[in-house]
Coordinates of C-alpha atoms and ligand atoms in Angstrom, one line a residue:
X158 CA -129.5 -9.8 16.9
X159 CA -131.0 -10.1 20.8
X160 CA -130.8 -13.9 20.2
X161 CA -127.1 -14.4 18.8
X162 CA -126.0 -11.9 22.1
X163 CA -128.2 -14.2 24.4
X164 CA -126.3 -17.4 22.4
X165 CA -122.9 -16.0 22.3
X166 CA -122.8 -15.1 26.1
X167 CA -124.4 -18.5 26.8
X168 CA -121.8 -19.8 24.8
X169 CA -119.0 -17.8 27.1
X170 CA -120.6 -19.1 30.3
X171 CA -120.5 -22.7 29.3
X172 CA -117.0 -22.4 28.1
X173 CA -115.6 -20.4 31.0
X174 CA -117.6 -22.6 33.7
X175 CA -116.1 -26.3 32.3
X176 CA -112.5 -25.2 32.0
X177 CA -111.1 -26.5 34.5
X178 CA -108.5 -25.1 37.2
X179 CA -105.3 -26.9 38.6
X180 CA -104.8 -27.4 41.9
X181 CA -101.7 -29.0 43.9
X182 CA -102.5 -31.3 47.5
X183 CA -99.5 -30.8 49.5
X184 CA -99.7 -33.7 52.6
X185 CA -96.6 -33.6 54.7
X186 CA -97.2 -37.1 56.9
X187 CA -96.1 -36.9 60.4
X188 CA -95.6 -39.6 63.6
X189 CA -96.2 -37.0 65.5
X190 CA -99.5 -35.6 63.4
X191 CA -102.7 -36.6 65.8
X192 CA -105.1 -39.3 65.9
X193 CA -108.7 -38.2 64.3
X194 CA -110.8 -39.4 66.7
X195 CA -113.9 -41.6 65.9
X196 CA -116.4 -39.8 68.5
X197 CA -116.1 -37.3 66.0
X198 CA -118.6 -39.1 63.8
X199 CA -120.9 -38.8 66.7
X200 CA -124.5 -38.7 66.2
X201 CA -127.4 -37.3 68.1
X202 CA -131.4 -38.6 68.9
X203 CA -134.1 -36.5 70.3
X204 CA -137.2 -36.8 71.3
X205 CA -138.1 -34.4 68.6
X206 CA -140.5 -34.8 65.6
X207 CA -140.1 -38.6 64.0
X208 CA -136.6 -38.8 65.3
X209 CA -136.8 -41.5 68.2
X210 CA -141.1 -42.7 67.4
X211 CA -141.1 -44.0 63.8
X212 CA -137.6 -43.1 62.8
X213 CA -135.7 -45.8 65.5
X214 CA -138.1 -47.4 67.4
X215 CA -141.4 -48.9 65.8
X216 CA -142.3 -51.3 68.7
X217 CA -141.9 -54.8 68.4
X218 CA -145.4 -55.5 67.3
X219 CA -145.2 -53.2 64.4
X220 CA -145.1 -54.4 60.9
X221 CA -142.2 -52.4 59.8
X222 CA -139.4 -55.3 60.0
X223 CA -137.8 -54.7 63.7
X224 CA -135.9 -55.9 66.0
X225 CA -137.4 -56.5 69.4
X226 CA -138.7 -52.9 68.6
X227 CA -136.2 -51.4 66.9
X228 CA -136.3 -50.9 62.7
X229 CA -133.9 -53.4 61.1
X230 CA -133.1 -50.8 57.8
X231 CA -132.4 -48.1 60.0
X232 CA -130.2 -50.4 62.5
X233 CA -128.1 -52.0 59.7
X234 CA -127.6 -48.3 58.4
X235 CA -126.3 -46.9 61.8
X236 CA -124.1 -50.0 61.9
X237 CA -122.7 -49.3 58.4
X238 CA -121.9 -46.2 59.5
X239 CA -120.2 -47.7 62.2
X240 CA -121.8 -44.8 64.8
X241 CA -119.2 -44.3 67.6
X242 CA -121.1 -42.3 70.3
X243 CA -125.3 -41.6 70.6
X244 CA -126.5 -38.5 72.6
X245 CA -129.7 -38.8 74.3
X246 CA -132.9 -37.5 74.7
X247 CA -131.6 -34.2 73.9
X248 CA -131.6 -31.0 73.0
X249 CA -134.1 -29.5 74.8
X250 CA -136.0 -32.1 75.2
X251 CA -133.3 -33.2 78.3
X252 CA -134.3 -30.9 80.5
X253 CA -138.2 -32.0 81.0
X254 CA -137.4 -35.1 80.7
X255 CA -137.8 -37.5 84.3
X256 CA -136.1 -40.5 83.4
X257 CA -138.5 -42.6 86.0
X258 CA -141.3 -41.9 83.6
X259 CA -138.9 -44.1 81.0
X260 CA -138.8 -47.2 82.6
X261 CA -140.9 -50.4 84.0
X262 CA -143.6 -51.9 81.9
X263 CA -144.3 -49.8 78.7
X264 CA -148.1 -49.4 79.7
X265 CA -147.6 -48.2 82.9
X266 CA -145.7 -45.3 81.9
X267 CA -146.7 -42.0 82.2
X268 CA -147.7 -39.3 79.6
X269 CA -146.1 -36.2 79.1
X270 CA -146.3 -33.2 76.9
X271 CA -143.3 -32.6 74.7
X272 CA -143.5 -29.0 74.9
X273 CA -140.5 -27.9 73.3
X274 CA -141.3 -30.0 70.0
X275 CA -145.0 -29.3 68.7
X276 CA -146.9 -30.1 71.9
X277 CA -146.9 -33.9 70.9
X278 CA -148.0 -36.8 73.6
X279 CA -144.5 -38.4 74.5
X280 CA -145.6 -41.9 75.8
X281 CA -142.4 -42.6 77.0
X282 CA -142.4 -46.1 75.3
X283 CA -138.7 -45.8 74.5
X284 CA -137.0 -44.7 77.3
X285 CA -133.4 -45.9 79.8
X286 CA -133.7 -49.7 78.4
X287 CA -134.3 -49.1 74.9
X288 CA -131.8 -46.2 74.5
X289 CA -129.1 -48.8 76.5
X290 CA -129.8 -51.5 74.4
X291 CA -130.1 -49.4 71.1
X292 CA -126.4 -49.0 71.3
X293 CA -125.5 -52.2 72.6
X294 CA -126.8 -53.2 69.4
X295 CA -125.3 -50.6 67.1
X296 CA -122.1 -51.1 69.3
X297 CA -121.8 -47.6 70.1
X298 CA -121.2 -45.5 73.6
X299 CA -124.0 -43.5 75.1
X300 CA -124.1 -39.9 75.7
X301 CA -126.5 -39.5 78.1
X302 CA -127.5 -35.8 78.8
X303 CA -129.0 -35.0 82.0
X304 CA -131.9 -32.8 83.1
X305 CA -130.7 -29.6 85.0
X306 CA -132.9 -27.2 84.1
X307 CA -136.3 -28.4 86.1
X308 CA -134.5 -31.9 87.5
X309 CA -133.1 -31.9 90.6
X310 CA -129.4 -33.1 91.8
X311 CA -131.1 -36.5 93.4
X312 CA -132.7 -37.2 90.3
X313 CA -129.7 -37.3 87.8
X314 CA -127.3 -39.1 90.6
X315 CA -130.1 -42.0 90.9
X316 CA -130.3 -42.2 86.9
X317 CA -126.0 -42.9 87.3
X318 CA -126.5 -45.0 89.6
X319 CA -129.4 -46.8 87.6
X320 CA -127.7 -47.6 84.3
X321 CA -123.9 -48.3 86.3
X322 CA -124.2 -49.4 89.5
X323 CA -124.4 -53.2 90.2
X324 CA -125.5 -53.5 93.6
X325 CA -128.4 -51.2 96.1
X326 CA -131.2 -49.9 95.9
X327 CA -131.4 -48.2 92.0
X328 CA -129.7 -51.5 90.7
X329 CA -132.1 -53.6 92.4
X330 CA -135.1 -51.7 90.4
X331 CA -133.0 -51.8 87.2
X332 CA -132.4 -55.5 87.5
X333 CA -136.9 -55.9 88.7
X334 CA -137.0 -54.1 85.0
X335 CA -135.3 -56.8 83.2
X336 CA -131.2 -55.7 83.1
X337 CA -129.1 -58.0 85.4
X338 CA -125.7 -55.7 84.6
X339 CA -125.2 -52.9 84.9
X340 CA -124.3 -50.6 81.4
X341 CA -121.3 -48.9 80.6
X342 CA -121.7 -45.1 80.8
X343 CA -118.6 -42.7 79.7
X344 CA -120.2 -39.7 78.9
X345 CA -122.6 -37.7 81.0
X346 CA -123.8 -34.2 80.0
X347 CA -125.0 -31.9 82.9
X348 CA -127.7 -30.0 81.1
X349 CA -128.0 -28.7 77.7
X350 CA -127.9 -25.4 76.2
X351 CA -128.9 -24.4 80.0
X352 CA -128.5 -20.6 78.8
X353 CA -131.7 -21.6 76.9
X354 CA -133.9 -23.9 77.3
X355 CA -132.2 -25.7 79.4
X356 CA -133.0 -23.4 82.7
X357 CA -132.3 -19.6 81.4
X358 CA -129.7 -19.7 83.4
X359 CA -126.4 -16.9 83.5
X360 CA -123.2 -18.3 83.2
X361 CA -122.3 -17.8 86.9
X362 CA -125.0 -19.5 88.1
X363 CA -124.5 -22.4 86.0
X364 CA -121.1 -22.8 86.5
X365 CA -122.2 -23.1 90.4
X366 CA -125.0 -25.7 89.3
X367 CA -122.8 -27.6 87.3
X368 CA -120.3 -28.1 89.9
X369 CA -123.4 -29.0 92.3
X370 CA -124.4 -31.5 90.1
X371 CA -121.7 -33.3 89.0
X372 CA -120.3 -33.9 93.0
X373 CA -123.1 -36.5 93.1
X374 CA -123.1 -37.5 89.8
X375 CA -120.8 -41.1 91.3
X376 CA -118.8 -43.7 89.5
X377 CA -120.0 -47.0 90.5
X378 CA -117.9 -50.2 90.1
X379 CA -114.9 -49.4 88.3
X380 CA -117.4 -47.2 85.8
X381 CA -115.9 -43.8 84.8
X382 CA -117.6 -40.9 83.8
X383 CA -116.6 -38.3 81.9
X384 CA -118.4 -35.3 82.9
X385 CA -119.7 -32.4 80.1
X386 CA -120.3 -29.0 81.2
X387 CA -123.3 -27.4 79.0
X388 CA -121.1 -24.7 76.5
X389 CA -122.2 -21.8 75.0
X390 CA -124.0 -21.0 71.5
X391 CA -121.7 -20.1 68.8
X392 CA -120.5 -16.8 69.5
X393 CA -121.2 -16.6 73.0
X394 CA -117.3 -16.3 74.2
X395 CA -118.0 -15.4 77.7
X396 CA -120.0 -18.4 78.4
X397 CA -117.0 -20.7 77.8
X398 CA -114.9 -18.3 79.8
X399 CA -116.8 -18.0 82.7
X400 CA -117.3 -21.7 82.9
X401 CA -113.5 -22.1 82.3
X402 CA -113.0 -20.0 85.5
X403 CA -115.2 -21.3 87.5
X404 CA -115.9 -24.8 86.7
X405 CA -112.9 -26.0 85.4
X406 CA -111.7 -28.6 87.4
X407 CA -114.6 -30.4 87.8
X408 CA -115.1 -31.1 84.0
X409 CA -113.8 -33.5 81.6
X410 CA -115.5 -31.5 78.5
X411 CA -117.3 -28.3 77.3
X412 CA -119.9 -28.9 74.8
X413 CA -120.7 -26.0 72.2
X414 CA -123.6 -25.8 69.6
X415 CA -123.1 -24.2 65.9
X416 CA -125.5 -24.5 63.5
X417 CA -125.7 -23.6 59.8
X418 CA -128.5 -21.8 60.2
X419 CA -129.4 -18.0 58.5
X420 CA -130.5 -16.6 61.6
X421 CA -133.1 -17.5 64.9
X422 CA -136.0 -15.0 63.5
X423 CA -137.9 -15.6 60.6
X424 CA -137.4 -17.9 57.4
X425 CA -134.4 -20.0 57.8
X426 CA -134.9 -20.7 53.8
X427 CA -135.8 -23.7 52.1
X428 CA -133.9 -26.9 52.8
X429 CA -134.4 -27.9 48.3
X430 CA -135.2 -24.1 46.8
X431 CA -132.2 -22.3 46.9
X432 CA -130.0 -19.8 44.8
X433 CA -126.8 -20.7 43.7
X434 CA -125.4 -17.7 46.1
X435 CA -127.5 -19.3 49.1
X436 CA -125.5 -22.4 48.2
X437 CA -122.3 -20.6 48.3
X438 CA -123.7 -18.4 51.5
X439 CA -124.0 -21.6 52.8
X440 CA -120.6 -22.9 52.5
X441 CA -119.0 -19.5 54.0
X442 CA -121.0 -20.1 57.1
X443 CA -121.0 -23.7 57.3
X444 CA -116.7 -23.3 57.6
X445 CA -117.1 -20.3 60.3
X446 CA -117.3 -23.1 62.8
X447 CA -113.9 -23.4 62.0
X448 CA -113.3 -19.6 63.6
X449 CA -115.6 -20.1 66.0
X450 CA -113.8 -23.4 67.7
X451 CA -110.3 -21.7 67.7
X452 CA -112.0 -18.7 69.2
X453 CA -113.7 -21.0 72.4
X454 CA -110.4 -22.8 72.3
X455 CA -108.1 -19.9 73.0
X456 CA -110.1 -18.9 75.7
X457 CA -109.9 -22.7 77.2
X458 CA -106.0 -22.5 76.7
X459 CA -106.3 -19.4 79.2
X460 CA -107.6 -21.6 81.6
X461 CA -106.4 -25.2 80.6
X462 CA -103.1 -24.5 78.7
X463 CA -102.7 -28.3 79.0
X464 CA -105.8 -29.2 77.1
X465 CA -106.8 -31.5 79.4
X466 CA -110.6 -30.3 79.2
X467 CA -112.3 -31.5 75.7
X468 CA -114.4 -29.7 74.0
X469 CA -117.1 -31.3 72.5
X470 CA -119.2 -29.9 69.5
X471 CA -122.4 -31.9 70.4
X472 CA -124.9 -30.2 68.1
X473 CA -123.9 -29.1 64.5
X474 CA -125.4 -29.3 61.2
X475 CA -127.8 -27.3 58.6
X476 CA -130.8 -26.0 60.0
X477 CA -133.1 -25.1 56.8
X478 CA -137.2 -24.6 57.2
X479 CA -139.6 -27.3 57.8
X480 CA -140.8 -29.1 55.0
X481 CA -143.8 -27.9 54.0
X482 CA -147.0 -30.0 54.7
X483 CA -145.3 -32.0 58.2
X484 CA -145.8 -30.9 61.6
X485 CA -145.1 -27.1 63.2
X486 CA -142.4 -27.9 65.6
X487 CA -140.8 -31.7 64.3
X488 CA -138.4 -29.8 62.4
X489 CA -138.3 -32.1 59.5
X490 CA -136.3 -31.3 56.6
X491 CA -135.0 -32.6 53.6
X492 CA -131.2 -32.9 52.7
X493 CA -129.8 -32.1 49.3
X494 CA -126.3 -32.4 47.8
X495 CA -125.5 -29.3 49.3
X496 CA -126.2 -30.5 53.0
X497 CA -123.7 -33.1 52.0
X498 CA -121.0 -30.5 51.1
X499 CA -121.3 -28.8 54.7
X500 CA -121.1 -32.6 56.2
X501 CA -117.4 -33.0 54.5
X502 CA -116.9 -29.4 54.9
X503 CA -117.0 -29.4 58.7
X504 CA -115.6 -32.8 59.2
X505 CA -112.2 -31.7 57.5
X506 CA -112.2 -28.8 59.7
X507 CA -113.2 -30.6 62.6
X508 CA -110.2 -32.7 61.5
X509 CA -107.7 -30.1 61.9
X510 CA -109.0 -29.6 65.2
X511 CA -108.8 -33.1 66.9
X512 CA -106.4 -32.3 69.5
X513 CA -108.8 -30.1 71.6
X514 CA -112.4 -31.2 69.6
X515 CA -112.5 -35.1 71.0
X516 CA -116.1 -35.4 69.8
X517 CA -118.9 -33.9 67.8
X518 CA -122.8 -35.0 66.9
X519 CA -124.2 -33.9 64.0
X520 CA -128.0 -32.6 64.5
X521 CA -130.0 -35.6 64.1
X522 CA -129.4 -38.9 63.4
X523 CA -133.2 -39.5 61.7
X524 CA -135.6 -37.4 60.4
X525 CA -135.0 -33.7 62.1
X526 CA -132.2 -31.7 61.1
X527 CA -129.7 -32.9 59.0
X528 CA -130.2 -36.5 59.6
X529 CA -128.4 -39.5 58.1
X530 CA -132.2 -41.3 57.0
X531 CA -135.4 -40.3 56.7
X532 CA -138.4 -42.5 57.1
X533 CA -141.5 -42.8 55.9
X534 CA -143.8 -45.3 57.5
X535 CA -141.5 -48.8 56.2
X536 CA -139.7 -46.6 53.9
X537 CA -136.1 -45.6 54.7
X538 CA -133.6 -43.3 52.4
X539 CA -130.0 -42.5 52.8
X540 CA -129.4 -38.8 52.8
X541 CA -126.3 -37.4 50.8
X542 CA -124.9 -36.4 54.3
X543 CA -125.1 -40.0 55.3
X544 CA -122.9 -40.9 51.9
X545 CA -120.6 -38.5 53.2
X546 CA -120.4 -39.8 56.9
X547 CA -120.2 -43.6 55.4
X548 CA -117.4 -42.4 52.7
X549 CA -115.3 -41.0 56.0
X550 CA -115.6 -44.1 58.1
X551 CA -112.1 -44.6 57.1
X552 CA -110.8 -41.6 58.8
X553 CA -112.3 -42.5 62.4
X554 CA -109.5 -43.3 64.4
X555 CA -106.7 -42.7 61.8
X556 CA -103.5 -40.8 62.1
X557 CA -104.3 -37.3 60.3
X558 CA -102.3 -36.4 57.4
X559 CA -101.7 -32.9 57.6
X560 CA -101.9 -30.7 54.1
X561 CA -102.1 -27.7 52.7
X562 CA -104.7 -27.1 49.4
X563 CA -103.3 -24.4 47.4
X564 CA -106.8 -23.7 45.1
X565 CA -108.7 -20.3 44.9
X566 CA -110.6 -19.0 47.1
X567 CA -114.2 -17.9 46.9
X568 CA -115.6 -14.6 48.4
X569 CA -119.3 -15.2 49.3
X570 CA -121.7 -12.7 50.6
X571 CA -121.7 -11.5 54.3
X572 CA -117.9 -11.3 53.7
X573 CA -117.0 -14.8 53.9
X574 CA -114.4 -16.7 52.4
X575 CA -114.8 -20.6 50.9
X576 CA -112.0 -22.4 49.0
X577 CA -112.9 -23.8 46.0
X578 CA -111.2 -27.4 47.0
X579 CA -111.5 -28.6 50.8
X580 CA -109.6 -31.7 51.7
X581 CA -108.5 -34.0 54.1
X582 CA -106.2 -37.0 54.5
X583 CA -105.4 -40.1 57.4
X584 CA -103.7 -43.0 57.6
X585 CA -104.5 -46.2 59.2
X586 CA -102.8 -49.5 59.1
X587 CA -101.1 -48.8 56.3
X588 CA -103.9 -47.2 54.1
X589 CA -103.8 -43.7 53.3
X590 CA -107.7 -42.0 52.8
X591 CA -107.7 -38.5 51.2
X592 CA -111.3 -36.9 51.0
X593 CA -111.5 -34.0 48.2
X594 CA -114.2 -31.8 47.6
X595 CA -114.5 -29.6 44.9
X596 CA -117.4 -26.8 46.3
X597 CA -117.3 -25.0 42.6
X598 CA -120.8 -25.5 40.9
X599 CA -119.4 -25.4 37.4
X600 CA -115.7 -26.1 37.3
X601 CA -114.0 -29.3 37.4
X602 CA -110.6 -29.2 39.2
X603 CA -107.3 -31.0 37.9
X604 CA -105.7 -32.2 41.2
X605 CA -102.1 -33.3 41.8
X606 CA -100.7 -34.8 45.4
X607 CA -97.1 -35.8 45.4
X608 CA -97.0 -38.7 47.0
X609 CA -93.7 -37.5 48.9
X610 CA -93.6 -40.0 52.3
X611 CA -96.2 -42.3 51.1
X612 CA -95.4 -45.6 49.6
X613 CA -98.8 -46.6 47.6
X614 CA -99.3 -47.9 43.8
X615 CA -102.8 -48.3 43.9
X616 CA -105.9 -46.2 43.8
X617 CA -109.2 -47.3 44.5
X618 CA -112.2 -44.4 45.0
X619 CA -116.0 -43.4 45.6
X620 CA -117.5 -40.5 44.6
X621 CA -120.8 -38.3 45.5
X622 CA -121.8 -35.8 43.0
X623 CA -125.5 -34.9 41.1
X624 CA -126.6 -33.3 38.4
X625 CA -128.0 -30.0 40.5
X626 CA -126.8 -29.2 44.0
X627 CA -130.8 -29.3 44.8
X628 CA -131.0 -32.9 44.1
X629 CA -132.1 -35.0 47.2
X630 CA -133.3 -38.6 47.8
X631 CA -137.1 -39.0 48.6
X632 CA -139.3 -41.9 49.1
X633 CA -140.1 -42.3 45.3
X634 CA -136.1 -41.7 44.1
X635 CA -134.3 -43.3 47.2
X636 CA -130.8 -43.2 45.7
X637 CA -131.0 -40.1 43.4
X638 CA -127.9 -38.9 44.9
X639 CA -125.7 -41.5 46.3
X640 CA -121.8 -43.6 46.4
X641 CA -120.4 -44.3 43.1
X642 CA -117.1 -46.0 42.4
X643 CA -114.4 -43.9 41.1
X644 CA -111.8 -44.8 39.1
X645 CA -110.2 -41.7 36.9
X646 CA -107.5 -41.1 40.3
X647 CA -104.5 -42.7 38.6
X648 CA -100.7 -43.0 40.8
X649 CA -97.5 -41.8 38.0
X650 CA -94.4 -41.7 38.8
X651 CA -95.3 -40.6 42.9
X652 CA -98.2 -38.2 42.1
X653 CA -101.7 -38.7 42.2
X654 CA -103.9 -37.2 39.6
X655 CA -107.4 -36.8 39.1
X656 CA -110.2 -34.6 37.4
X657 CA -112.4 -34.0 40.8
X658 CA -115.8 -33.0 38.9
X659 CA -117.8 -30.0 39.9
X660 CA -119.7 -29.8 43.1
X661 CA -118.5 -33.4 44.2
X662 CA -116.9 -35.3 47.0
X663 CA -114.5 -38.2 46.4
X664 CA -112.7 -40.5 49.1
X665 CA -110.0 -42.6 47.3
X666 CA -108.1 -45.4 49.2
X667 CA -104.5 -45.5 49.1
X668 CA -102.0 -48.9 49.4
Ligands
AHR98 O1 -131.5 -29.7 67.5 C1 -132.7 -29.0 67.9 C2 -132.5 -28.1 69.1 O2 -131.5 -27.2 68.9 C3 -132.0 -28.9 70.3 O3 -133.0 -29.5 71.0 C4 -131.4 -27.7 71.1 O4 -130.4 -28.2 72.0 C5 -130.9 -26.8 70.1 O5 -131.4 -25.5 70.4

């Protein structure tokens, strides 16, 4: 009798969890509707763990395939993703790092203690040249991010006029280290998270600092920077607004920092072992960011009701434990399918929030937090968030679609709220891109878009999915969870249909 209960609920569960629900996708195109910026599919590498040593830069007499020193599967997959902006050396690492120790011959440079990452001997091997060149080569723009917090004024204004200047005395040693020209440099950040560890400082203060630093911070032969004041930490409101009082005018930007993260004490729970409610849990705080932008963003539109002054969202991402067995402090960690559902999660709310959020940079680009590939000695995998950053690269630049997605909505714990379907659309010479994700672990979703305003017969799609929301790629699986064409999105009469399965993301192309 205990055995036909235990079947017949079984049986309920199943039937109730693959019926699926229907959901409309309303878009109402506009002219007027604003362009998605690419630096929004920023990345960020620091001196941290495996990130920069082993994960980028091998050396060029390494054995691992490289180019002049850098790894050739890891460049062609930053290329793919077509990587807009890099920020650089970090994090916390930025503020003890001396940029003098990063240049001239490589075994001349000095040692230094990363202190902030595990202790480890930085040998400064990759440093000004090899960050320069690395996006020369991935043809993105640098984001350099100055030392504040134990640098000095003189030392940040030389490193400008190092990388931009092309004549006197800091040109004249670039060019002795091998670069004739000068580099392009747009974005400069004055210190990072200096509330932290980037000085301890109190708003105030900073705000003074910043505008110190900057004055001298000089735009050399028709280069133009655009000059980042370090923002707050998620909730920290009165950082942005005493910044925005004080420092205002002397900024182009405001960075902020919001991670997916269960707390700064204690476990921060396993990136692969999770409950189904940690997934959900997950979700709810991954899309707070969402609350939390509009919440900095109303106190810069005290200040700046113009919106001339970007704000810039230059950390983000999942922060889960370290993988057990690597080294206390490199912060590595794997990335599942549900790290890939918080990537197209936040990018469709940073969507709605282009017109003030001109750039983000997910937390980091290899091997740390949730990177887009993870290496192992010549081994390289894809994670599920790079899938969802390479199935995007449509929307970078595009005009955004606006919509409304009327599906249910989930209450998770710690009162949160997640919709079951999440989605975005853009348009770009004449192709529309809609990105759908369907966040329910059991249901699939029947969608239906009326294609009111869009002209498009064809459908062509990708889609990321796996069998458990725990599934990640690894060194001996690379491409458990990855791309997959999609073709059951079919155009009838002016309304697109499709079955979006359970716990997947799809991307379908529209002309
Ligand atoms: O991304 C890891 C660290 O998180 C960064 O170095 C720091 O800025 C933040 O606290």
């Amino acid at each position: 009798m205990k055995l036909k209960n235990i079947s017949l609920s079984l049986l309920l569960a199943t039937s109730v969890a693959t019926a699926a629900d229907k959901v409309t996708v309303t878009l109402t195109p506009s002219a007027d509707a604003p362009i998605i910026n690419k630096e929004i599919y920023g990345q960020f590498a620091e001196h941290l763990g495996t990130c920069i040593y082993g994960g980028i830069w091998v050396g060029e007499d390494s054995p691992i395939p490289n180019t002049a020193g850098y790894r050739n599967d890891v460049i062609k997959a930053f290329k793919d993703l077509k990587v807009p902006v890099l920020r650089w050396p970090g994090g916390c690492f930025a503020d003890e790092y001396h940029w003098t120790d990063g240049i001239g011959p490589r075994e001349n440079r000095p040692r230094m203690v990363n202190s902030n990452w595990g202790g480890t001997v930085e040998d400064n091997s990759f440093g000004t040249h090899e960050f320069f060149n690395l996006c020369e080569l991935i043809g993105c723009e640098p984001y350099l991010s100055g030392n504040v917090g134990s640098g000095t004024v003189e030392e940040l204004a030389k490193w400008v006029e190092y990388i931009t200047a092309e004549d006197g005395p800091q040109a004249a040693l670039r060019k002795k280290n091998g670069r004739e020209k000068p580099w392009r440099l747009k974005y400069l950040g004055v210190g990072n998270e200096s509330w932290g560890c980037g000085g301890s400082f109190r708003p105030e203060h900073y705000a003074d600092e910043y505008r110190r630093y900057q004055t001298y911070c000089r735009n050399f032969n028709g280069n133009k920077l655009f000059k980042i004041a370090s923002g707050a930490s998620d909730y920290d409101y009165n950082w942005t607004d005493v910044l925005m009082k004080n420092a205002r005018n002397a900024m182009d930007g405001i960075s902020l920092h919001y991670y997916t993260v269960k707390g700064w004490s204690g476990s921060k729970g396993s990136a692969t072992k999770f409950s189904d409610d940690d997934y959900y849990w997950t979700l709810g705080k991954c899309l707070e960011i969402g609350d939390v932008v509009r919440r900095h963003i109303d106190i810069m539109d005290k200040y700046d009701p113009k919106r001339r002054v970007a704000l810039l969202v230059d950390e983000w991402g999942t922060w889960w434990d370290e993988e057990p067995g690597t080294i206390s402090g490199h912060l590595y960690q794997q990335n599942t399918m549900r790290d890939a559902m918080v990537a197209a999660l936040s990018l469709n709310t940073f969507h709605n929030l282009t017109d003030r959020v001109k750039m983000t940079n997910i937390a980091q680009i290899a091997n740390v937090l949730q990177s887009m590939v993870l290496t192992k000695d010549d081994k390289m995998v894809l994670t599920p968030t790079y899938y969802v950053f390479k199935m995007y690269v449509p929307h970078q630049d595009a005009r955004l679609i606006p919509l409304t997605v009327g599906s249910a909505v989930r209450d998770v714990r710690d009162s949160r709220k997640v919709p079951v379907v999440s989605a975005t659309a853009s348009e770009k010479n004449g192709v529309v891109t809609i990105s759908l994700a369907n966040t329910d672990l059991a249901k699939s979703q029947e969608i239906e878009i009326p294609l009111d305003g869009i002209k498009a017969t064809k459908v062509s799609g990708e889609i990321l999915t796996s069998a458990d929301i725990r599934d990640y790629n690894d060194f001996d699986w690379a491409e458990k969870v990855t791309l997959r064409p999609f073709d059951k999105a079919k155009i009838n009469k002016g309304v697109l249909r499709l079955s979006l399965p359970a716990k997947s993301i799809v991307t379908l192309s529209l002309n």
